[in-house]
CSV table of C-alpha atoms and ligand atoms in Angstrom, one decimal:
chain,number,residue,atom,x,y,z
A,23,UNK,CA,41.3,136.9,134.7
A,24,UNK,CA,39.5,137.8,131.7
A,25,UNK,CA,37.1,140.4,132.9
A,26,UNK,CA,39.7,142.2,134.9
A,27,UNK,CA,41.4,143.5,131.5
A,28,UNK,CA,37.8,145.6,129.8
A,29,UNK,CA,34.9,144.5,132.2
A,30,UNK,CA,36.1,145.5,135.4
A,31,UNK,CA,38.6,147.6,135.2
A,32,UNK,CA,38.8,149.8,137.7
A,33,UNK,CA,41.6,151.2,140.1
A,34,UNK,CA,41.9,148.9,143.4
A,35,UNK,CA,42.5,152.0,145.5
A,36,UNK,CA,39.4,154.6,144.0
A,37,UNK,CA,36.9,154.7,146.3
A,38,UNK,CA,34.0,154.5,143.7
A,39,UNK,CA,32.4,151.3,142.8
A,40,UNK,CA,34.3,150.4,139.6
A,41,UNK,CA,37.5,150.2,142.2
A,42,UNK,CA,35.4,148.1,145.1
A,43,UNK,CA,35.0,146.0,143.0
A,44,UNK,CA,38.5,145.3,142.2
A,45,UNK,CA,39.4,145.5,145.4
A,46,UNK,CA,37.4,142.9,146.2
A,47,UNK,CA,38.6,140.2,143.7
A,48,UNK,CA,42.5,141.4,144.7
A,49,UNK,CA,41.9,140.9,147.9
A,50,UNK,CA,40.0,137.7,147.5
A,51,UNK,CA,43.0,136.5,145.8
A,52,UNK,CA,45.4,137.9,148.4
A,53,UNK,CA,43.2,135.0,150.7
A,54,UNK,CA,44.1,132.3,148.3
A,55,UNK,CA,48.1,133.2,148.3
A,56,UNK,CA,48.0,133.3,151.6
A,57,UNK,CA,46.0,130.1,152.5
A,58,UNK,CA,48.7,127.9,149.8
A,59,UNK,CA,51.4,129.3,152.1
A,60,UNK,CA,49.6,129.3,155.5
A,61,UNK,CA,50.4,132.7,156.0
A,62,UNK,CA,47.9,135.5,157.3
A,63,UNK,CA,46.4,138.2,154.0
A,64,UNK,CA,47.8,141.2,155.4
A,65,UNK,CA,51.0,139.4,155.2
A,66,UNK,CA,51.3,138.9,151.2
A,67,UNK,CA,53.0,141.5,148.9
A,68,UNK,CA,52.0,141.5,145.4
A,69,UNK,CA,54.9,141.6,143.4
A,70,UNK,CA,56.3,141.8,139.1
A,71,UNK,CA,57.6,138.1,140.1
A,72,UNK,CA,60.1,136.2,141.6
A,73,UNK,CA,62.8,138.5,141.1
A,74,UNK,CA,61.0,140.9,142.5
A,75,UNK,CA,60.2,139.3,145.7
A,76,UNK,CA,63.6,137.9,146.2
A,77,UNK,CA,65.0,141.8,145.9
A,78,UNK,CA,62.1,143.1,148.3
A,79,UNK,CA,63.4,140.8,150.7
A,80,UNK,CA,67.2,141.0,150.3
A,81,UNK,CA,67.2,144.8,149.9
A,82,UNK,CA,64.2,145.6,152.2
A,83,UNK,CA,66.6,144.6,155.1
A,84,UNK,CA,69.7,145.1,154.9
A,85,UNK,CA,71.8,147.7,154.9
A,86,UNK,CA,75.5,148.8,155.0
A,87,UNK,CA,77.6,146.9,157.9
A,88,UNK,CA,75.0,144.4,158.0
A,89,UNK,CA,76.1,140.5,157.2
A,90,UNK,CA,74.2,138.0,155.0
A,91,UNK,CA,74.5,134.2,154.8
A,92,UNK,CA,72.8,132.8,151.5
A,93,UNK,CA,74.0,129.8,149.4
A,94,UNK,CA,76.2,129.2,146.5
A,95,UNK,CA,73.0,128.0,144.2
A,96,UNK,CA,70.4,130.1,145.1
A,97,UNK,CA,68.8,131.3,141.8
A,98,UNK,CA,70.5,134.8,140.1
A,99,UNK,CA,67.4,136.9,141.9
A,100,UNK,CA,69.0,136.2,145.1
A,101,UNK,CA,72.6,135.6,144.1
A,102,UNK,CA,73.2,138.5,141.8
A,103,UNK,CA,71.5,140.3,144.7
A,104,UNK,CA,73.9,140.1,147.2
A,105,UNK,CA,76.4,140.7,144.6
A,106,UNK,CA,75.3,144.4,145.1
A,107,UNK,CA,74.8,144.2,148.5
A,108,UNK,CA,79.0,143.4,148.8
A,109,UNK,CA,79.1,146.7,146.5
A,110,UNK,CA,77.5,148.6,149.0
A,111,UNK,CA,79.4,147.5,152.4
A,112,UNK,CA,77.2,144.8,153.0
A,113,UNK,CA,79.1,141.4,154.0
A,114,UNK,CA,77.8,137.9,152.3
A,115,UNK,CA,78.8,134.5,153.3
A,116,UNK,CA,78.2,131.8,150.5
A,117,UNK,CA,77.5,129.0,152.3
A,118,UNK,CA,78.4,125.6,149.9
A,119,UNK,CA,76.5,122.7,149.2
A,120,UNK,CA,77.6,118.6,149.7
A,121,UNK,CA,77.6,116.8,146.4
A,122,UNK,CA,73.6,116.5,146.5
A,123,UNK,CA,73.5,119.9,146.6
A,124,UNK,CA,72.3,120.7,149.9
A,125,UNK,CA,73.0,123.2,152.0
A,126,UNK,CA,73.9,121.6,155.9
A,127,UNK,CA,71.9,123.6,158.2
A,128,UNK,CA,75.2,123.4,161.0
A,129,UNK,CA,77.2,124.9,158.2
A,130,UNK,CA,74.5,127.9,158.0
A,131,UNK,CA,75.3,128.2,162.1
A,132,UNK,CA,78.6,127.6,162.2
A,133,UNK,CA,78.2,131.1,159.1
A,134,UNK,CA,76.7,133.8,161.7
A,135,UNK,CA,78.5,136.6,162.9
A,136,UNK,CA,76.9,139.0,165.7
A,137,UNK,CA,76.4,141.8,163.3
A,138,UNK,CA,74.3,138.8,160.8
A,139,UNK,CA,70.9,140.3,159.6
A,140,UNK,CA,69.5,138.2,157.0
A,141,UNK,CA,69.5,133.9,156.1
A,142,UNK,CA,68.6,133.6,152.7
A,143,UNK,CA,68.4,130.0,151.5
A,144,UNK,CA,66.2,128.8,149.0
A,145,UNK,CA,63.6,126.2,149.4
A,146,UNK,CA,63.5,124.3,146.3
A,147,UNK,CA,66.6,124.5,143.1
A,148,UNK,CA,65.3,125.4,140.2
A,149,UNK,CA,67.9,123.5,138.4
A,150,UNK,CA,68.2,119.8,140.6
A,151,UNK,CA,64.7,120.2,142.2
A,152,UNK,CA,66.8,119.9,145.3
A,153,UNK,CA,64.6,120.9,148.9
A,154,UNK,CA,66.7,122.2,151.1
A,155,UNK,CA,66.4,121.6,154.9
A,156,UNK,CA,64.4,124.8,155.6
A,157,UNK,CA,62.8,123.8,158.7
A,158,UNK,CA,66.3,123.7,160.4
A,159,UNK,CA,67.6,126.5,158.5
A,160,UNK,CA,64.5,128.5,159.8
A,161,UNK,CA,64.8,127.0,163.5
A,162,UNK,CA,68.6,128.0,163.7
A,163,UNK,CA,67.6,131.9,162.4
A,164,UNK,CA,65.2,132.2,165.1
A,165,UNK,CA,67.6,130.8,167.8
A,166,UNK,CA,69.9,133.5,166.4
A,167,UNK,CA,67.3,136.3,166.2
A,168,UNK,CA,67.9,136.7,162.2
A,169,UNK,CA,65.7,137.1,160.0
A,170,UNK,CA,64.9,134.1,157.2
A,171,UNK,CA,64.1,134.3,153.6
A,172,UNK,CA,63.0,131.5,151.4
A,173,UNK,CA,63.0,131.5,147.9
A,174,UNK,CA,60.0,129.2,147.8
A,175,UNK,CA,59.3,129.9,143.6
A,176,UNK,CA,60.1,126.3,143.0
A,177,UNK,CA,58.2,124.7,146.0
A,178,UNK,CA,55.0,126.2,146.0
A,179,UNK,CA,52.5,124.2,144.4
A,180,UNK,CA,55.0,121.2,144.2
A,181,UNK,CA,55.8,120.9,148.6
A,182,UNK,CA,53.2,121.9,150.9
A,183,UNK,CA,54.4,124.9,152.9
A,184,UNK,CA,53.7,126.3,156.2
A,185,UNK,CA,55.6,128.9,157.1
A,186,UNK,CA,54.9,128.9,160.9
A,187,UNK,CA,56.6,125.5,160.4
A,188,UNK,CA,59.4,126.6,158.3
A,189,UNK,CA,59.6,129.7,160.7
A,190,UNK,CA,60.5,132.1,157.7
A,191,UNK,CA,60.2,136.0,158.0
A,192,UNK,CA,60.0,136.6,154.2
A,193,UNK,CA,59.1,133.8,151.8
A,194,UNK,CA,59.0,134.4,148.0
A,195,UNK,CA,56.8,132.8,145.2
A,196,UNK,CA,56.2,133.4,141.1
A,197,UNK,CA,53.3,133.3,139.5
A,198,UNK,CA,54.5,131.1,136.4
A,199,UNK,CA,55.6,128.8,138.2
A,200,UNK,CA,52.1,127.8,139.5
A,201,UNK,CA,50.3,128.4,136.5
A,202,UNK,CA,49.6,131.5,136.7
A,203,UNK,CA,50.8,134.1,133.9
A,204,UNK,CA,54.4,135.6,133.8
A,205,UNK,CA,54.8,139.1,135.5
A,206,UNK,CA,53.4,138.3,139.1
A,207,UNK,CA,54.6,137.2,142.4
A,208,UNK,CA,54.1,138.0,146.0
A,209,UNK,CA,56.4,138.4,149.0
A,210,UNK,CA,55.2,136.8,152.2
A,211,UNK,CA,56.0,139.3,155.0
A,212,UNK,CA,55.9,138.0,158.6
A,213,UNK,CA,53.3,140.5,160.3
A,214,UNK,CA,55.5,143.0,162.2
A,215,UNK,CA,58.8,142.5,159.8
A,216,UNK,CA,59.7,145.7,158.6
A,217,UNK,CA,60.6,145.9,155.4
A,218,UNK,CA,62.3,149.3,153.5
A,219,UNK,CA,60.6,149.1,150.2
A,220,UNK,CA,62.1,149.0,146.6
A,221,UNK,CA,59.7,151.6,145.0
A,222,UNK,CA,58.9,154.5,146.2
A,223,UNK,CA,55.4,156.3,145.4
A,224,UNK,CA,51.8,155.5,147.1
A,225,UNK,CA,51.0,153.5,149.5
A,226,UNK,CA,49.5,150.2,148.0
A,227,UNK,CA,49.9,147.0,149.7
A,228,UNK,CA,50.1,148.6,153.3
A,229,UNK,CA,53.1,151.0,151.8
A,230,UNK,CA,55.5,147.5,150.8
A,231,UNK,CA,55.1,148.0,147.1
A,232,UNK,CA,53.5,151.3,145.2
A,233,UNK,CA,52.2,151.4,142.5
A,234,UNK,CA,48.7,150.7,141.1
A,235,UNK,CA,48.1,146.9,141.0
A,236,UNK,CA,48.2,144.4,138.2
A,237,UNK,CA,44.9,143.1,139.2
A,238,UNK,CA,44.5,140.4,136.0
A,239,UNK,CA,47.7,138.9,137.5
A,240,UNK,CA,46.8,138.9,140.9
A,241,UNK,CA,43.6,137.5,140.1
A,242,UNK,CA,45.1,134.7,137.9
A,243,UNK,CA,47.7,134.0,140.8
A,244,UNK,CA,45.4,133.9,143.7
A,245,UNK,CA,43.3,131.5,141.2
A,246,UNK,CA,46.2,129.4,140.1
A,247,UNK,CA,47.3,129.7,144.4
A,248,UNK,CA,43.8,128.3,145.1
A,249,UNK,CA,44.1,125.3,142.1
A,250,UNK,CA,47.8,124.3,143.3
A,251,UNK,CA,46.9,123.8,147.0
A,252,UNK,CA,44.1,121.2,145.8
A,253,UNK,CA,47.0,119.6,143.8
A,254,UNK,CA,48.1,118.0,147.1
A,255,UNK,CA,44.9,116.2,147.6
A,256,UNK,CA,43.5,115.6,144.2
A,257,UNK,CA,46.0,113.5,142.9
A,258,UNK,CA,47.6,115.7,140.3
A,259,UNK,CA,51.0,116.2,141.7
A,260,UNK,CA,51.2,112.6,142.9
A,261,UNK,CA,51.0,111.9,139.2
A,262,UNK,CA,53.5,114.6,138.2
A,263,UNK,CA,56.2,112.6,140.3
A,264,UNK,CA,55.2,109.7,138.5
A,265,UNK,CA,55.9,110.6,135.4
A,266,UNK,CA,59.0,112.3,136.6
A,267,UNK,CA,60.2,108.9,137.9
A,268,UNK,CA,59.2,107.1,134.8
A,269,UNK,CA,61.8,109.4,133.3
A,270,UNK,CA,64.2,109.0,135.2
A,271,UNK,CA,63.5,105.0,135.5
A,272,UNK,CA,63.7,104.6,132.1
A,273,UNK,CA,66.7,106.8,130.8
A,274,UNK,CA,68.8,105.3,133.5
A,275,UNK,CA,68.1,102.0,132.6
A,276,UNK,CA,68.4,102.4,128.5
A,277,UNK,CA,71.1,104.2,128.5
A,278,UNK,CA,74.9,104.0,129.3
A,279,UNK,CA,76.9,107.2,130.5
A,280,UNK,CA,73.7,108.8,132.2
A,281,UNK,CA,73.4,109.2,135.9
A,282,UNK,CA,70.1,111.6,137.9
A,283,UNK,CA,72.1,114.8,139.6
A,284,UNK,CA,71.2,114.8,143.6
A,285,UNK,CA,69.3,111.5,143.0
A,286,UNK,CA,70.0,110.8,146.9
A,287,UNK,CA,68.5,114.3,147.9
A,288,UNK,CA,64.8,114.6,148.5
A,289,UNK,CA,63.3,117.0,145.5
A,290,UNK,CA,60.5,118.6,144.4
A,291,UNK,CA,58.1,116.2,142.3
A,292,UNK,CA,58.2,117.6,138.5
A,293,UNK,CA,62.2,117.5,138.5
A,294,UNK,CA,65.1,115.7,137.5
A,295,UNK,CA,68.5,116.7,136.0
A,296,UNK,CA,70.4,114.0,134.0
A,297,UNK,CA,73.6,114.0,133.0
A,298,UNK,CA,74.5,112.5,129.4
A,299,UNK,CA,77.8,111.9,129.4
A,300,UNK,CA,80.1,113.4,126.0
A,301,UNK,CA,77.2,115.3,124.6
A,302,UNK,CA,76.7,119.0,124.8
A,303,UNK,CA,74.0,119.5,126.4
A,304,UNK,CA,72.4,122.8,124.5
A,305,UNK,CA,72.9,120.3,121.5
A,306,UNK,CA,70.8,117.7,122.8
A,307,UNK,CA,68.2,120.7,123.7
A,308,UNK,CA,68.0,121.8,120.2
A,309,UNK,CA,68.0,118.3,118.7
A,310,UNK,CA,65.3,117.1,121.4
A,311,UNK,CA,63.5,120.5,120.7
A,312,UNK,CA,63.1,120.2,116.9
A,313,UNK,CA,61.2,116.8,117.7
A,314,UNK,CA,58.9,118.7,119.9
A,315,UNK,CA,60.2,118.3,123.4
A,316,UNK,CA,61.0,120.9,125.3
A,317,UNK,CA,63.5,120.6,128.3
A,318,UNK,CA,66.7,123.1,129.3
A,319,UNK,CA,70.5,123.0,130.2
A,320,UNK,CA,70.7,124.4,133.4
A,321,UNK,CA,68.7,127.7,134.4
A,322,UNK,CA,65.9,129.0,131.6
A,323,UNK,CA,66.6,132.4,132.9
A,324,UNK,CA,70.7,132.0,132.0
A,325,UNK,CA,70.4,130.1,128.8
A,326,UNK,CA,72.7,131.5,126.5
A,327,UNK,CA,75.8,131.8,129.3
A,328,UNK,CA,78.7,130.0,128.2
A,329,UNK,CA,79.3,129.6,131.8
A,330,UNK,CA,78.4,126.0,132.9
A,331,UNK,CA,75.6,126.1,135.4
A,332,UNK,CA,77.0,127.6,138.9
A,333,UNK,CA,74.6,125.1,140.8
A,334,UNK,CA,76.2,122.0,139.2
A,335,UNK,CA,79.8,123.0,139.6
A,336,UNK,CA,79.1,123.8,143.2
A,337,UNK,CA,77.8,120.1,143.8
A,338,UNK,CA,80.8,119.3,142.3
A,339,UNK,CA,80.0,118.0,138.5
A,340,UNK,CA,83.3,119.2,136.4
A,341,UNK,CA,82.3,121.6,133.9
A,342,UNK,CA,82.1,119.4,130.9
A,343,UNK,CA,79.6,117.2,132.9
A,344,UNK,CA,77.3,120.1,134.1
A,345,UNK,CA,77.0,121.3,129.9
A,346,UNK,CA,76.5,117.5,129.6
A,347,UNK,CA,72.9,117.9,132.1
A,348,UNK,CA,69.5,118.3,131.4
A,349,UNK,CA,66.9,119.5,133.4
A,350,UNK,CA,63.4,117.8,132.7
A,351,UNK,CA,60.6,119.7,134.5
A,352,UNK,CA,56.6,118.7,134.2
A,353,UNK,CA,53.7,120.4,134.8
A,354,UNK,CA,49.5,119.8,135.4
A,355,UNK,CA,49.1,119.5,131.4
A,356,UNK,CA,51.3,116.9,130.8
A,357,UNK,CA,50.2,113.7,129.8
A,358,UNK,CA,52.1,109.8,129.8
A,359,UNK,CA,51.6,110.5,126.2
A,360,UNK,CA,54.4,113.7,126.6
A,361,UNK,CA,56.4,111.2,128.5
A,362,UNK,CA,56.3,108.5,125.6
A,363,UNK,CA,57.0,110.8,123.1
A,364,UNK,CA,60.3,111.9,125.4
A,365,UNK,CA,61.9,108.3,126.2
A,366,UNK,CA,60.8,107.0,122.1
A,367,UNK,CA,63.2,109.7,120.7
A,368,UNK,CA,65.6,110.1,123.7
A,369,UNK,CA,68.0,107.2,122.9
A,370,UNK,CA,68.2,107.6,119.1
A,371,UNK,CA,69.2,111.4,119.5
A,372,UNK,CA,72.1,110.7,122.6
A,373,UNK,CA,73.4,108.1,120.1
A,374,UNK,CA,73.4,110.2,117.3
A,375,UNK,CA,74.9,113.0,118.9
A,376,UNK,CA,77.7,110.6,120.8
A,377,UNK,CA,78.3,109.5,117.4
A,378,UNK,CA,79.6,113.1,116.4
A,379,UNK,CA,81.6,113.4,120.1
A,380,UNK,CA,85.3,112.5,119.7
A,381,UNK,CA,84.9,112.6,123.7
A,382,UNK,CA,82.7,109.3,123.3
A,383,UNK,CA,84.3,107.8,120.8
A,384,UNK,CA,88.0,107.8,122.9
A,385,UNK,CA,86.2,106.4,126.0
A,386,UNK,CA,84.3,103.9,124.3
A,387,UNK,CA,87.9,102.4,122.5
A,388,UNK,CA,89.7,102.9,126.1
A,389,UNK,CA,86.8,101.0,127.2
A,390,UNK,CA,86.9,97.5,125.4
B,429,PLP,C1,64.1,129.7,142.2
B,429,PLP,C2,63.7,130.9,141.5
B,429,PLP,N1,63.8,132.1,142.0
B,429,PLP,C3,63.4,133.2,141.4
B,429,PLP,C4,63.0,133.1,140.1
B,429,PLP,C5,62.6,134.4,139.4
B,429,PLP,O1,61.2,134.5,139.2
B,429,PLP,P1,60.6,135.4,138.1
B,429,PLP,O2,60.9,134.8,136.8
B,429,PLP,O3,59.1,135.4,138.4
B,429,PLP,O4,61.2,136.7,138.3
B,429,PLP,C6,63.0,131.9,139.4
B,429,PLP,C7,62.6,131.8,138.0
B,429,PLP,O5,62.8,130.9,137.3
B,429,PLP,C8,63.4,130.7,140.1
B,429,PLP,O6,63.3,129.5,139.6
């Protein structure tokens, strides 16, 4: 990225040199996005982000009188959209989720309506790691003539993806979440889908998204695209899940009160959401934090909410249990030596706080 912020900073879309060259190395990187998700390069949007994406897709179709079948735990870029939508005469059906928290694909069928536009259902939770059955999802939107989005943001990198297989019109991804920097994302646009855009202005990336483009970030996420695809055959995300189940192996085993949300669902590699029963979780964060581990209750992008995570409570965890759950997430850089540190200092600081919980305290008496 580094020579794209004084060396080579010219405009993608001038004409002289200074902008070839630019052009070049975005669209170079537009290959790499496009080769993680088997899509075609003309079909990749360079986005700000996730968020971005999600509301490229969500508000580049629909429109007033239209219908729109999502889920109740899709991540706040897709929920909060279709919020809206409902403001402005759109309808949504919130499809619910088993207590794994996955979405039934005959549940997303049994949802359409004749005058249904859009499927939105993520691929991967953000919070459980949960992958949802998108493959079916995408197979009953084309028997139905819809259009599908996936909120791939957790997946990529983590799942291989293919979406001719998954047979998705619109597919979003995030930058940070591949390691890539924060403030980039791309929309994949099936070739012929056409999308009313969000911005208004020139006509960069085929007239999808104007405005002059962030070309560090889209060179760091078309690297970072390019790294995570040889992640499925180097060995490094096999690894990732193996740290993750030492985790989960481990804390399970040492500890009483605990139990792995969606344990029984298949999930993305680097994820797992534990519940410690009679602690507050955003206590456990803090106390886990000032030893030098960092994990999150619920959603990153909600913390601070006094609202118990909506994906929890619509798996059916009561509300004290969903404060009571972590999420633990790895990525490339961390080492069995992070995951030591984690489960040496894990059950002293549960005890400690269950110690302070009345909650604990009453079960463990009505207990013996
Ligand atoms: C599933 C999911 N969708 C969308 C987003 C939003 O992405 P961004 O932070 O790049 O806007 C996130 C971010 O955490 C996410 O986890």
């Amino acid at each position: 990225m580094q020579p794209y912020f004084i060396e080579q900073f010219g405009n993608a879309s001038s004409i002289h040199h200074h902008g070839q060259q630019t052009r070049a190395a975005v669209e170079s990187a537009r290959e790499a996005v496009a080769e993680l998700l088997g899509a075609r390069a003309s079909e990749i949007v360079f986005t700000s982000g996730g968020t971005e994406a999600d509301n490229l897709a969500v508000f580049g179709l629909v429109k007033a009188g239209d219908h729109v079948i999502t889920s109740t735990i899709e991540h706040h870029a897709v929920l909060n959209a279709c919020h809206r939508l409902q403001e402005i005469g759109v309808e949504v059906t919130y499809v619910p989720v088993d207590g794994q928290a996955v979405v039934d694909p005959d549940e997303v069928h049994q949802a359409l309506r004749p005058n249904t536009k859009l499927i939105s259902i993520m691929a991967a939770n953000n919070e459980t790691g949960v992958v949802q059955r998108v493959e079916e999802i995408g197979q009953v939107a084309a028997e139905a003539d819809v259009y599908f989005h996936t909120d791939a943001v957790q997946a990529a990198g983590k799942i291989p993806i293919d979406v001719a297989e998954w047979k998705c019109d619109l597919l979003s991804i995030s930058g940070h979440k591949i390691h890539a920097p924060q403030g980039i994302g791309a929309l994949y646009v099936r070739k012929g889908t056409l999308l009313q855009p969000l911005f208004y202005g020139g006509r960069h990336e085929r007239s999808r998204r104007a405005g002059t483009e962030n070309v560090p970030g889209i060179v760091g996420l078309g690297k970072a695209a390019e790294i995570a695809k040889r992640g499925f055959d180097d060995g490094s995300v096999q690894k990732i899940a193996e740290m993750r189940d030492r985790i989960q192996r481990t804390v399970t085993e040492s500890l009483d009160q605990v139990g792995v949300n969606s344990v029984e669902a298949p999930r993305v590699p680097n994820t797992t959401n534990i519940h410690f029963d009679c602690i507050e979780g955003e206590a456990l964060v803090i106390a886990l934090d000032l030893k030098g581990v960092a994990v999150s209750t619920g959603a990153a992008c909600s913390s601070g909410a006094i609202e118990p995570s909506h994906v929890l409570t619509a798996m059916g965890l009561n509300a004290d249990q969903a404060r009571a759950s972590l999420r633990f997430s790895l990525g490339k850089q961390n080492t069995d030596e992070d995951v030591d540190l984690l489960l040496s200092i894990l059950p002293e600081t549960v005890a400690r706080l269950r110690e302070l919980s009345p909650v604990y305290n009453r079960k463990t008496v009505v207990g013996r």
